[in-house]
Amino acid sequence: MQSLLDISPRLINIHQAVAYSGESRATLYKEWKMGNLKFVKMGGSTRIEIDELDRYIDAKIAVAA
């Protein structure tokens, strides 16, 4: 049985998304405003689903290829 510490988070904060994607915070917010990236508001914090960030990165790679 897995403990909760062994499970990867489904949602990450902006700081973690910057580290994960290599994009700047400003770029992530710009992409959100343009509709290219979806954020989730939880209380007063902004989160991004890992799957959404992976989709965004894959789309960027496909355009560059």
CSV table of N, CA and C in Angstrom, one decimal:
chain,number,residue,atom,x,y,z
A,1,MET,N,0.8,-1.2,0.0
A,1,MET,CA,0.0,0.0,0.0
A,1,MET,C,0.9,1.3,0.0
A,2,GLN,N,0.5,2.2,-0.8
A,2,GLN,CA,1.3,3.5,-0.9
A,2,GLN,C,0.9,4.4,0.2
A,3,SER,N,1.9,5.1,0.8
A,3,SER,CA,1.6,6.1,1.7
A,3,SER,C,1.3,7.4,1.0
A,4,LEU,N,0.8,8.4,1.6
A,4,LEU,CA,0.5,9.7,1.0
A,4,LEU,C,1.8,10.4,0.5
A,5,LEU,N,2.9,10.1,1.2
A,5,LEU,CA,4.1,10.7,0.8
A,5,LEU,C,4.7,10.1,-0.5
A,6,ASP,N,4.2,8.9,-0.9
A,6,ASP,CA,4.7,8.3,-2.1
A,6,ASP,C,3.9,8.8,-3.4
A,7,ILE,N,2.9,9.5,-3.2
A,7,ILE,CA,2.0,9.9,-4.3
A,7,ILE,C,2.4,11.3,-4.8
A,8,SER,N,2.6,11.4,-6.1
A,8,SER,CA,2.9,12.7,-6.7
A,8,SER,C,1.7,13.6,-6.6
A,9,PRO,N,1.9,14.9,-6.4
A,9,PRO,CA,0.7,15.8,-6.3
A,9,PRO,C,0.1,16.0,-7.7
A,10,ARG,N,-1.2,16.1,-7.7
A,10,ARG,CA,-2.0,16.3,-9.0
A,10,ARG,C,-1.9,17.8,-9.3
A,11,LEU,N,-1.9,18.7,-8.3
A,11,LEU,CA,-1.8,20.1,-8.5
A,11,LEU,C,-0.5,20.7,-7.9
A,12,ILE,N,0.1,21.6,-8.6
A,12,ILE,CA,1.3,22.3,-8.1
A,12,ILE,C,1.1,23.8,-8.1
A,13,ASN,N,1.8,24.5,-7.3
A,13,ASN,CA,1.7,25.9,-7.3
A,13,ASN,C,2.6,26.5,-8.4
A,14,ILE,N,2.5,27.8,-8.6
A,14,ILE,CA,3.2,28.5,-9.6
A,14,ILE,C,4.7,28.4,-9.5
A,15,HIS,N,5.2,28.5,-8.3
A,15,HIS,CA,6.6,28.3,-8.1
A,15,HIS,C,7.1,26.9,-8.6
A,16,GLN,N,6.4,25.9,-8.3
A,16,GLN,CA,6.7,24.6,-8.7
A,16,GLN,C,6.5,24.4,-10.2
A,17,ALA,N,5.5,25.1,-10.8
A,17,ALA,CA,5.3,25.0,-12.2
A,17,ALA,C,6.4,25.7,-13.0
A,18,VAL,N,7.0,26.8,-12.5
A,18,VAL,CA,8.1,27.4,-13.1
A,18,VAL,C,9.3,26.5,-13.1
A,19,ALA,N,9.6,25.8,-12.0
A,19,ALA,CA,10.7,24.9,-11.9
A,19,ALA,C,10.5,23.7,-12.8
A,20,TYR,N,9.3,23.2,-12.9
A,20,TYR,CA,9.0,22.0,-13.7
A,20,TYR,C,9.1,22.3,-15.2
A,21,SER,N,8.5,23.5,-15.6
A,21,SER,CA,8.4,23.8,-17.0
A,21,SER,C,9.7,24.5,-17.6
A,22,GLY,N,10.4,25.2,-16.7
A,22,GLY,CA,11.5,26.0,-17.2
A,22,GLY,C,11.0,27.3,-17.8
A,23,GLU,N,9.7,27.6,-17.7
A,23,GLU,CA,9.2,28.9,-18.2
A,23,GLU,C,9.2,29.9,-17.0
A,24,SER,N,9.2,31.1,-17.3
A,24,SER,CA,9.1,32.1,-16.3
A,24,SER,C,7.7,32.2,-15.7
A,25,ARG,N,7.6,32.8,-14.5
A,25,ARG,CA,6.3,33.0,-14.0
A,25,ARG,C,5.5,34.0,-14.9
A,26,ALA,N,6.1,35.0,-15.4
A,26,ALA,CA,5.4,35.9,-16.3
A,26,ALA,C,4.9,35.2,-17.5
A,27,THR,N,5.7,34.3,-18.1
A,27,THR,CA,5.3,33.6,-19.3
A,27,THR,C,4.1,32.7,-19.0
A,28,LEU,N,4.1,32.0,-17.8
A,28,LEU,CA,3.0,31.1,-17.5
A,28,LEU,C,1.7,32.0,-17.3
A,29,TYR,N,1.8,33.1,-16.7
A,29,TYR,CA,0.6,34.0,-16.5
A,29,TYR,C,0.1,34.5,-17.9
A,30,LYS,N,1.1,34.9,-18.7
A,30,LYS,CA,0.7,35.3,-20.1
A,30,LYS,C,0.0,34.2,-20.9
A,31,GLU,N,0.5,33.0,-20.8
A,31,GLU,CA,-0.1,31.9,-21.5
A,31,GLU,C,-1.5,31.6,-20.9
A,32,TRP,N,-1.7,31.8,-19.6
A,32,TRP,CA,-3.0,31.7,-19.0
A,32,TRP,C,-4.0,32.7,-19.5
A,33,LYS,N,-3.5,34.0,-19.6
A,33,LYS,CA,-4.4,35.0,-20.1
A,33,LYS,C,-4.7,34.8,-21.6
A,34,MET,N,-3.9,34.2,-22.3
A,34,MET,CA,-4.1,34.0,-23.7
A,34,MET,C,-5.0,32.7,-23.9
A,35,GLY,N,-5.3,32.0,-22.9
A,35,GLY,CA,-6.1,30.8,-22.9
A,35,GLY,C,-5.3,29.5,-23.3
A,36,ASN,N,-4.0,29.6,-23.3
A,36,ASN,CA,-3.2,28.4,-23.6
A,36,ASN,C,-2.9,27.5,-22.4
A,37,LEU,N,-3.2,27.9,-21.2
A,37,LEU,CA,-2.9,27.2,-20.0
A,37,LEU,C,-4.0,27.5,-19.0
A,38,LYS,N,-4.5,26.4,-18.4
A,38,LYS,CA,-5.6,26.6,-17.4
A,38,LYS,C,-5.0,26.5,-16.0
A,39,PHE,N,-5.5,27.4,-15.2
A,39,PHE,CA,-5.1,27.4,-13.8
A,39,PHE,C,-6.3,27.0,-13.0
A,40,VAL,N,-6.1,26.6,-11.8
A,40,VAL,CA,-7.2,26.2,-10.8
A,40,VAL,C,-7.0,27.1,-9.6
A,41,LYS,N,-8.1,27.7,-9.2
A,41,LYS,CA,-8.0,28.6,-8.0
A,41,LYS,C,-8.5,27.7,-6.9
A,42,MET,N,-7.8,27.6,-5.8
A,42,MET,CA,-8.2,26.9,-4.6
A,42,MET,C,-8.0,27.8,-3.4
A,43,GLY,N,-9.1,28.4,-2.9
A,43,GLY,CA,-9.0,29.4,-1.9
A,43,GLY,C,-8.3,30.6,-2.5
A,44,GLY,N,-7.3,31.0,-1.9
A,44,GLY,CA,-6.5,32.2,-2.4
A,44,GLY,C,-5.3,31.8,-3.2
A,45,SER,N,-5.1,30.5,-3.5
A,45,SER,CA,-3.9,30.1,-4.2
A,45,SER,C,-4.2,29.7,-5.6
A,46,THR,N,-3.3,29.8,-6.5
A,46,THR,CA,-3.4,29.4,-7.9
A,46,THR,C,-2.6,28.1,-8.0
A,47,ARG,N,-3.2,27.1,-8.6
A,47,ARG,CA,-2.6,25.8,-8.9
A,47,ARG,C,-2.7,25.4,-10.3
A,48,ILE,N,-1.8,24.6,-10.8
A,48,ILE,CA,-1.9,24.0,-12.1
A,48,ILE,C,-1.8,22.5,-12.0
A,49,GLU,N,-2.7,21.9,-12.8
A,49,GLU,CA,-2.7,20.4,-12.9
A,49,GLU,C,-1.4,20.0,-13.6
A,50,ILE,N,-0.7,19.0,-13.1
A,50,ILE,CA,0.5,18.4,-13.8
A,50,ILE,C,0.1,18.0,-15.2
A,51,ASP,N,-1.0,17.4,-15.4
A,51,ASP,CA,-1.4,17.0,-16.8
A,51,ASP,C,-1.6,18.2,-17.7
A,52,GLU,N,-2.1,19.3,-17.2
A,52,GLU,CA,-2.3,20.5,-18.0
A,52,GLU,C,-1.0,21.1,-18.4
A,53,LEU,N,0.0,21.1,-17.4
A,53,LEU,CA,1.3,21.6,-17.7
A,53,LEU,C,2.0,20.7,-18.7
A,54,ASP,N,1.9,19.4,-18.6
A,54,ASP,CA,2.5,18.5,-19.6
A,54,ASP,C,1.9,18.7,-21.0
A,55,ARG,N,0.6,18.9,-21.1
A,55,ARG,CA,-0.1,19.2,-22.3
A,55,ARG,C,0.5,20.4,-23.0
A,56,TYR,N,0.6,21.5,-22.2
A,56,TYR,CA,1.2,22.8,-22.6
A,56,TYR,C,2.6,22.6,-23.1
A,57,ILE,N,3.4,21.9,-22.4
A,57,ILE,CA,4.8,21.6,-22.8
A,57,ILE,C,4.9,20.8,-24.1
A,58,ASP,N,4.1,19.8,-24.2
A,58,ASP,CA,4.0,18.9,-25.4
A,58,ASP,C,3.6,19.8,-26.6
A,59,ALA,N,2.7,20.7,-26.4
A,59,ALA,CA,2.2,21.5,-27.5
A,59,ALA,C,3.4,22.4,-28.0
A,60,LYS,N,4.1,23.0,-27.0
A,60,LYS,CA,5.3,23.8,-27.4
A,60,LYS,C,6.4,23.0,-28.1
A,61,ILE,N,6.6,21.8,-27.7
A,61,ILE,CA,7.6,20.9,-28.4
A,61,ILE,C,7.1,20.6,-29.8
A,62,ALA,N,5.8,20.3,-30.0
A,62,ALA,CA,5.3,20.0,-31.3
A,62,ALA,C,5.5,21.2,-32.3
A,63,VAL,N,5.2,22.4,-31.8
A,63,VAL,CA,5.4,23.6,-32.6
A,63,VAL,C,6.8,23.8,-33.0
A,64,ALA,N,7.8,23.5,-32.1
A,64,ALA,CA,9.2,23.7,-32.3
A,64,ALA,C,9.8,22.6,-33.3
A,65,ALA,N,9.1,21.5,-33.3
A,65,ALA,CA,9.7,20.4,-34.1
A,65,ALA,C,9.4,20.5,-35.6
